[in-house]
Short mmCIF file of C-alpha atoms and ligand atoms in Angstrom, two decimals:
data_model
loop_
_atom_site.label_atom_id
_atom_site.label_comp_id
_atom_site.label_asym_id
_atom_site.label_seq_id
_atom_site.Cartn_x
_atom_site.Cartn_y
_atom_site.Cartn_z
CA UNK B 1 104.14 123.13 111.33
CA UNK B 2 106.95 124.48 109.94
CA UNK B 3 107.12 126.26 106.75
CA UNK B 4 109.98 126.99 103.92
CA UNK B 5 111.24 130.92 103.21
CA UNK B 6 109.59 130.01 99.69
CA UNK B 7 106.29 129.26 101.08
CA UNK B 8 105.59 131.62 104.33
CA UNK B 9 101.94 131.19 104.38
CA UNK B 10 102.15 127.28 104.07
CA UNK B 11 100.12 127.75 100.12
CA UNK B 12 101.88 125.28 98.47
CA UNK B 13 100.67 121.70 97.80
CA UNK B 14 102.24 119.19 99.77
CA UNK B 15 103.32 116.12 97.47
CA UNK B 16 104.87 113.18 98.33
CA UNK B 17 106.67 111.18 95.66
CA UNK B 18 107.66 107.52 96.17
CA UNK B 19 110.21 105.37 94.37
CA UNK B 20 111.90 108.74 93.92
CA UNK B 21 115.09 106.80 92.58
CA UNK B 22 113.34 105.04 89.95
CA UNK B 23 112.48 106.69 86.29
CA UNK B 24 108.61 108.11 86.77
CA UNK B 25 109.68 108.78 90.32
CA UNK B 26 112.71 111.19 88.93
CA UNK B 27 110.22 112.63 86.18
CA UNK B 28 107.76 113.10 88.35
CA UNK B 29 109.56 114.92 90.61
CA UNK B 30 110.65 117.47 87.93
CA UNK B 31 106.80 118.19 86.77
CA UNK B 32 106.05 118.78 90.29
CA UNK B 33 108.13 121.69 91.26
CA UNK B 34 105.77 124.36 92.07
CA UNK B 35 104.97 121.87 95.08
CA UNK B 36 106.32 121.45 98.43
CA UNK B 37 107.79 118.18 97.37
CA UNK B 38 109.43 115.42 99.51
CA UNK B 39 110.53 113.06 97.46
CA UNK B 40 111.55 109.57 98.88
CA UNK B 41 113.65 106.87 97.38
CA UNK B 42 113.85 102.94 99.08
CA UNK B 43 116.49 104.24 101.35
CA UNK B 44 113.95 107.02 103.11
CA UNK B 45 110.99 104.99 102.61
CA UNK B 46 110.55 101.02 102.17
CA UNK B 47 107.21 100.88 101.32
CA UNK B 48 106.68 97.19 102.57
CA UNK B 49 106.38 99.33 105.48
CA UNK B 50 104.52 102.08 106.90
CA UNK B 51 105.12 105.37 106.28
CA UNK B 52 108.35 107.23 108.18
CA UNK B 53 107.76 110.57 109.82
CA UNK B 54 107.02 112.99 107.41
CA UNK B 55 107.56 117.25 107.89
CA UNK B 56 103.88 117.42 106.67
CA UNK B 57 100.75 115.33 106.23
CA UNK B 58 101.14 115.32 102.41
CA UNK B 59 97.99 116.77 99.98
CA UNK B 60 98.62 114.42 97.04
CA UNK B 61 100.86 111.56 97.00
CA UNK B 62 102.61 110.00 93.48
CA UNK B 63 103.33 106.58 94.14
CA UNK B 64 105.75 105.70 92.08
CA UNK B 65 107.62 102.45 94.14
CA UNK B 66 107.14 99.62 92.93
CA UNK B 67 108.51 96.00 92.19
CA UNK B 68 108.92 96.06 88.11
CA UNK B 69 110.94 93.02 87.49
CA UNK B 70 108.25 91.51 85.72
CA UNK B 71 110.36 87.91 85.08
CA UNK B 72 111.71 88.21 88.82
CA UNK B 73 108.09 88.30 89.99
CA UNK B 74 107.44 84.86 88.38
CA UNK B 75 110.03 83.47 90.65
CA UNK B 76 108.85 85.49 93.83
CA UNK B 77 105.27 86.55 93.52
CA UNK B 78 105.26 86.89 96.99
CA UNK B 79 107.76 89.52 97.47
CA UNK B 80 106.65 91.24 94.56
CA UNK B 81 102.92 91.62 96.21
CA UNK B 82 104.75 92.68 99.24
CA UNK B 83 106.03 95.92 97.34
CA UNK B 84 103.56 96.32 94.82
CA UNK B 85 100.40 95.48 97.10
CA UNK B 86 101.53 96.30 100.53
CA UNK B 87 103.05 99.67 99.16
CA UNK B 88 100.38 100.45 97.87
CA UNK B 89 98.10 99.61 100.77
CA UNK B 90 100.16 102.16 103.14
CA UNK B 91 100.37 104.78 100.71
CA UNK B 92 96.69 104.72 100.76
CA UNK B 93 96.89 104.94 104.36
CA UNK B 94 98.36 108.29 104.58
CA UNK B 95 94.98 109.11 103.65
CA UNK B 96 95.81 112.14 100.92
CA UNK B 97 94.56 112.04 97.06
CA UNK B 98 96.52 109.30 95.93
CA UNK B 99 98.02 108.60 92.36
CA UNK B 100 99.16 105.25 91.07
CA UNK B 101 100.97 103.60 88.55
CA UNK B 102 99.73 100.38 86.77
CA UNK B 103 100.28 98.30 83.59
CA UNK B 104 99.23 97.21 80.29
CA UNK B 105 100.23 94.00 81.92
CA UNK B 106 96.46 93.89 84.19
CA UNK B 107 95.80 92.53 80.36
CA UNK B 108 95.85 89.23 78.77
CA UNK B 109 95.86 90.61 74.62
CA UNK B 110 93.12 88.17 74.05
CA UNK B 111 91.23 91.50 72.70
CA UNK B 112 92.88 91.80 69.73
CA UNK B 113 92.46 95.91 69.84
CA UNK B 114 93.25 97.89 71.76
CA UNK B 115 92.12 97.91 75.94
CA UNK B 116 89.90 100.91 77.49
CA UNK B 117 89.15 101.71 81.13
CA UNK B 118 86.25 99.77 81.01
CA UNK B 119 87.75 96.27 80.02
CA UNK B 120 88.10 93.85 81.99
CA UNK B 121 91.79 92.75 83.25
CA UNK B 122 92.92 89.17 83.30
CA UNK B 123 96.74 89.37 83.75
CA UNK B 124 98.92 86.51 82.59
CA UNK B 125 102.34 87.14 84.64
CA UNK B 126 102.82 87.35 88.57
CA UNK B 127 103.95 91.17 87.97
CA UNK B 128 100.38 91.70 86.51
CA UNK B 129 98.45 90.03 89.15
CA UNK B 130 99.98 92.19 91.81
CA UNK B 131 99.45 95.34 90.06
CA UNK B 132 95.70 94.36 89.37
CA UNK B 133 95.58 93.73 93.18
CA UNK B 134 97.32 96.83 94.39
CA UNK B 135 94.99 98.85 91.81
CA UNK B 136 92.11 97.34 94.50
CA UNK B 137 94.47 98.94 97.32
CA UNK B 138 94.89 102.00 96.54
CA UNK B 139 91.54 102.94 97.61
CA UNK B 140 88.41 105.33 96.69
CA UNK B 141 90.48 108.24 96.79
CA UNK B 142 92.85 107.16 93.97
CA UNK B 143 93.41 107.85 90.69
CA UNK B 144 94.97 104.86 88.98
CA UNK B 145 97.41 105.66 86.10
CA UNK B 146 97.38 102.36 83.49
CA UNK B 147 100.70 102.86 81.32
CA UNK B 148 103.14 101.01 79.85
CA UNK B 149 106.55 100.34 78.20
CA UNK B 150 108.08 103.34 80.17
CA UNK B 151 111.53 104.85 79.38
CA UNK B 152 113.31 107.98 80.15
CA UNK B 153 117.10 108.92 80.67
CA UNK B 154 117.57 107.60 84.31
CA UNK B 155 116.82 103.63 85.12
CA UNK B 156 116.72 100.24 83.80
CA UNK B 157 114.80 100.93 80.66
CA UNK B 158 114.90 99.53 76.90
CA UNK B 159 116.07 102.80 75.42
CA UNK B 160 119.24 102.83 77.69
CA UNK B 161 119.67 99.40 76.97
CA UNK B 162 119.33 99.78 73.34
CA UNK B 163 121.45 102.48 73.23
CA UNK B 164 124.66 100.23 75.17
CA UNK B 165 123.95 97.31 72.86
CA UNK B 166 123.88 99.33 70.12
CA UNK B 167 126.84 100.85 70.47
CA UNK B 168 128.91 97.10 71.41
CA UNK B 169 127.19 94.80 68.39
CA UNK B 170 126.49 94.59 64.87
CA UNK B 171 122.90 92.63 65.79
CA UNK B 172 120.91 92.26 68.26
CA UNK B 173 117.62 89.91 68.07
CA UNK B 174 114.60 91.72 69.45
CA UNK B 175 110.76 90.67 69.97
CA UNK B 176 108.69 91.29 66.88
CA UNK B 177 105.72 90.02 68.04
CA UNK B 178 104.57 92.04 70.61
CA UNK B 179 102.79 95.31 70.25
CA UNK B 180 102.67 98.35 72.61
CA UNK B 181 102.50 101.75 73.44
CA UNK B 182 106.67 103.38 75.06
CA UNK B 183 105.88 106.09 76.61
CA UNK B 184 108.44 108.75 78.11
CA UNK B 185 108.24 109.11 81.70
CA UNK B 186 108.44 113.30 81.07
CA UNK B 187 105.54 112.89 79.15
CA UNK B 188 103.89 110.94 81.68
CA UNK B 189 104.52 112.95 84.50
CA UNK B 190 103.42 115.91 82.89
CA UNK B 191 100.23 113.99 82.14
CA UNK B 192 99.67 113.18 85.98
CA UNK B 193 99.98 116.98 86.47
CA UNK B 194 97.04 117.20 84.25
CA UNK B 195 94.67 114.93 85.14
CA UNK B 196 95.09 115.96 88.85
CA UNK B 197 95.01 119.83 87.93
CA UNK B 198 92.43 119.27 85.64
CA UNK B 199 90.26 117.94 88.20
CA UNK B 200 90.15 114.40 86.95
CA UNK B 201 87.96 112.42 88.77
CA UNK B 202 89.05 109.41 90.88
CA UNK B 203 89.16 105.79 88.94
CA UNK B 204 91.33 104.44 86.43
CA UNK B 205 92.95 106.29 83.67
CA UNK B 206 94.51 104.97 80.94
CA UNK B 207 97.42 107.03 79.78
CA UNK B 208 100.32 105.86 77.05
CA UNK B 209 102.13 106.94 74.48
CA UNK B 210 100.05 107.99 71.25
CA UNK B 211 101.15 105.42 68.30
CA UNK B 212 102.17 102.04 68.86
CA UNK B 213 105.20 99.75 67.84
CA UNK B 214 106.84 96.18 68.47
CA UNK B 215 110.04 96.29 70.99
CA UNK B 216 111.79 95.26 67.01
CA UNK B 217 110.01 98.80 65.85
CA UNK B 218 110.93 100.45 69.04
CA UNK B 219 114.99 99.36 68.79
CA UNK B 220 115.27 100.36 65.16
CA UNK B 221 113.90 103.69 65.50
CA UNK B 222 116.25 104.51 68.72
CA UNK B 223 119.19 102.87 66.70
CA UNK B 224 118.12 105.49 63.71
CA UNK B 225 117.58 108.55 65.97
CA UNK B 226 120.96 107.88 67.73
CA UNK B 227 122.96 106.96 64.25
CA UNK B 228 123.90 103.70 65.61
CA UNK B 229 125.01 101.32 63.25
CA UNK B 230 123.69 97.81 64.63
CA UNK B 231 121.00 95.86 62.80
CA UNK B 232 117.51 94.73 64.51
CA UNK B 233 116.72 90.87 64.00
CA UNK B 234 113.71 90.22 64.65
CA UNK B 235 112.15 87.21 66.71
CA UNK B 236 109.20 85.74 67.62
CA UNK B 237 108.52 86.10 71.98
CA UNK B 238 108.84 82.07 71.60
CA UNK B 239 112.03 82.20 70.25
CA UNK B 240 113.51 85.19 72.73
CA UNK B 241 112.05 82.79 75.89
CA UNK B 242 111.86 85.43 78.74
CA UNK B 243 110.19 83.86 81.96
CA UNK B 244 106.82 85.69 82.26
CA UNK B 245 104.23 86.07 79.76
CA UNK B 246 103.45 89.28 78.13
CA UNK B 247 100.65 90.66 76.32
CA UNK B 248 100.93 90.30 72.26
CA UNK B 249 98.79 93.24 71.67
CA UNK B 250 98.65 95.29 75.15
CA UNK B 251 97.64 99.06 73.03
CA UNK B 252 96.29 101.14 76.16
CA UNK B 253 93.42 103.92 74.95
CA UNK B 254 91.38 106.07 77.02
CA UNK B 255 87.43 106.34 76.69
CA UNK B 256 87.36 108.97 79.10
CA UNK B 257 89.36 111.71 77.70
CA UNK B 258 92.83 110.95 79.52
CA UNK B 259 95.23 113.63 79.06
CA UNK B 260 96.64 112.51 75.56
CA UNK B 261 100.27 112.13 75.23
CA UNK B 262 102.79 113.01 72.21
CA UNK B 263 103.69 110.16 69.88
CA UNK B 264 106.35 107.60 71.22
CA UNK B 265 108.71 108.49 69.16
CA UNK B 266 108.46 112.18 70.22
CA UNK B 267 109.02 111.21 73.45
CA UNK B 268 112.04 109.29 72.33
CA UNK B 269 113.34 112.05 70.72
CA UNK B 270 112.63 113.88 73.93
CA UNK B 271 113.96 111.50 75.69
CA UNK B 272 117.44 111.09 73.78
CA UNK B 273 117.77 115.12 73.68
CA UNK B 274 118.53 114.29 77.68
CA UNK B 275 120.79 111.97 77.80
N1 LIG S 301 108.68 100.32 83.58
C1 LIG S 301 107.61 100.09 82.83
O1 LIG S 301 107.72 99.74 81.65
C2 LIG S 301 106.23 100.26 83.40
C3 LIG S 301 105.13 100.01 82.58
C4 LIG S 301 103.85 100.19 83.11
C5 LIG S 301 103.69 100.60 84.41
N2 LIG S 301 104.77 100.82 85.20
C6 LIG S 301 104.56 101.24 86.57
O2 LIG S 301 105.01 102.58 86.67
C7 LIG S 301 105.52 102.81 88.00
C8 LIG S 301 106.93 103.38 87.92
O3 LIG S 301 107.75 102.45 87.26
P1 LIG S 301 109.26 102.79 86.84
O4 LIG S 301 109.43 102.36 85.44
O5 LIG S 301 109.61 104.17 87.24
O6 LIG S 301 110.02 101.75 87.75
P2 LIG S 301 111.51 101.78 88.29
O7 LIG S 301 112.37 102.67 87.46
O8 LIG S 301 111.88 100.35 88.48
O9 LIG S 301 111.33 102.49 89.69
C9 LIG S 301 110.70 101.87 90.76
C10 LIG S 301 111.36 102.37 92.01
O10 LIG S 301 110.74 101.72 93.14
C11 LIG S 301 111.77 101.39 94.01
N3 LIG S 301 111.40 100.31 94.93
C12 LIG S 301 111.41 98.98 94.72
N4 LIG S 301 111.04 98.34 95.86
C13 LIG S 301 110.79 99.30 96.78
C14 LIG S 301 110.40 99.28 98.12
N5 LIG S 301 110.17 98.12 98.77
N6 LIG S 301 110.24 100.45 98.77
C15 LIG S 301 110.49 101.64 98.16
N7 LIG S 301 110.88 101.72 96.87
C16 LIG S 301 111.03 100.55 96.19
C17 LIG S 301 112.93 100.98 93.16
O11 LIG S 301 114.12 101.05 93.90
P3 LIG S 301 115.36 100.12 93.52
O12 LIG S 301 115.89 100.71 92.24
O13 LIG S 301 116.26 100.27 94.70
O14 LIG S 301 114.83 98.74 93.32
C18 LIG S 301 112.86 102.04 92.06
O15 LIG S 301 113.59 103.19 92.41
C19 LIG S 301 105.42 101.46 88.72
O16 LIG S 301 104.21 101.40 89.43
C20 LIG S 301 105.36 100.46 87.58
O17 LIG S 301 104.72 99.26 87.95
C21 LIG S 301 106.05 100.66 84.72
#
């Protein structure tokens, strides 16, 4: 085993990150650099597949791949179980502490409050079904990270969107009808540092944004900390007609003492302070 100049006496936890391209997988990577971290996008690891050679057997692996096209799913379930399920499945496999990302979307919002670790899912969409069954995959040794709404200055995300939109129209019509928790990615991540530091046992985890907001909420208040000019509109989901169901009230909590995360709209401050 070979070991860096850094690290002569091979101390250093060995982390893999997947989906290193995408948002959580970029923010992870940043709250994880006292590690000896290999971070892996699509291109060095397609996680329909099994794992490539790696220059260690990794200590702790953030999986962070993952199909997230939640209308695209509706119209390829299949594919979206291969990534979702099946990636999950072989990063399992490797056989290290694992840590993995699911969804607000595991729930229906037939609650009417908000969800705790101990409810039980019923997803609507195709995209929820496969990250209810790749929470099942990931295995004893796993601790499952339930989030939602994620943003953060690299990706597809809403505030990036927003913040194009914003600065083309006058209007834009946004949902006002469903209610949730955004949560920055670099708030996240350094949330997963916790709750594995900490000692956190295996299970689920529920761990959003505090506060909570409509997408309507959510555009207004990026439009007001960026001093864009463009008015929200606000519309019913009906009226906005996406593909895949979402959840009208999808608030995650945690009963177990989750590592509790700023406000949204300090992370969107954080968040906007990066771009
Ligand atoms: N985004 C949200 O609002 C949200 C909410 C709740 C939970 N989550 C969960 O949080 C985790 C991270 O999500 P995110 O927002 O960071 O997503 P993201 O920005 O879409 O990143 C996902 C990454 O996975 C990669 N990927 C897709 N298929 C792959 C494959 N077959 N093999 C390897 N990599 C693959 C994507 O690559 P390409 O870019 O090349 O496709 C992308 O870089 C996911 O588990 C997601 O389900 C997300």
């Amino acid at each position: 085993m070979e070991h860096d100049d850094a690290d002569p006496l091979g101390a250093r936890r060995r982390t893999l990150i997947t989906g290193a391209g995408g948002q959580l997988g970029c923010a992870l990577a940043g709250a994880f650099t006292g590690d000896d971290v290999v971070a892996l996008g699509r291109d060095g690891w397609d996680v329909r597949f099994d794992a490539p050679a790696l220059p260690w057997a990794p200590d702790l692996v953030l999986h962070a791949a993952a199909w997230t096209n939640v209308d695209g799913a509706e119209d390829d379930p299949q594919g979206a179980a291969a990534v979702n399920v099946g990636g999950t499945a072989h990063a399992a496999a490797l056989g290290a502490p694992l840590v993995t990302y699911s969804t607000d979307y595991v729930f229906d919002a037939t609650k009417g409050e908000p969800y705790l670790e101990s409810d039980a899912p019923a997803p609507a969409s195709a995209y929820g079904r496969t990250k209810l069954h790749a929470e099942a995959a990931a295995g004893e040794r796993a601790w499952i990270v339930r989030t939602s709404w994620l943003f953060g200055e690299t990706g597809h995300n809403f505030v990036r969107t927003m913040l194009r939109l914003g600065a083309e129209r006058d209007e834009i019509a946004v949902v006002d009808d469903q209610r949730g928790c955004p949560t920055y990615v670099g708030h996240l991540a350094d949330a997963t540092r916790t709750l594995v530091d900490g000692g956190a046992a295996f299970g689920i985890w529920h761990v959003a944004a505090d506060g909570d907001c409509t997408w309507a909420d959510f555009a207004e208040a990026i439009f007001e900390e960026a001093a864009l000019d463009c008015r929200v509109r606000r519309v019913t989901t009906a009226e906005f007609g996406a593909k895949a169901p979402r959840p009208a009230l999808s608030i995650l909590r945690s009963e177990k003492g989750a590592p509790r995360l700023p406000h949204w709209r300090d992370g969107l401050r954080a968040c906007l302070a990066r771009l």
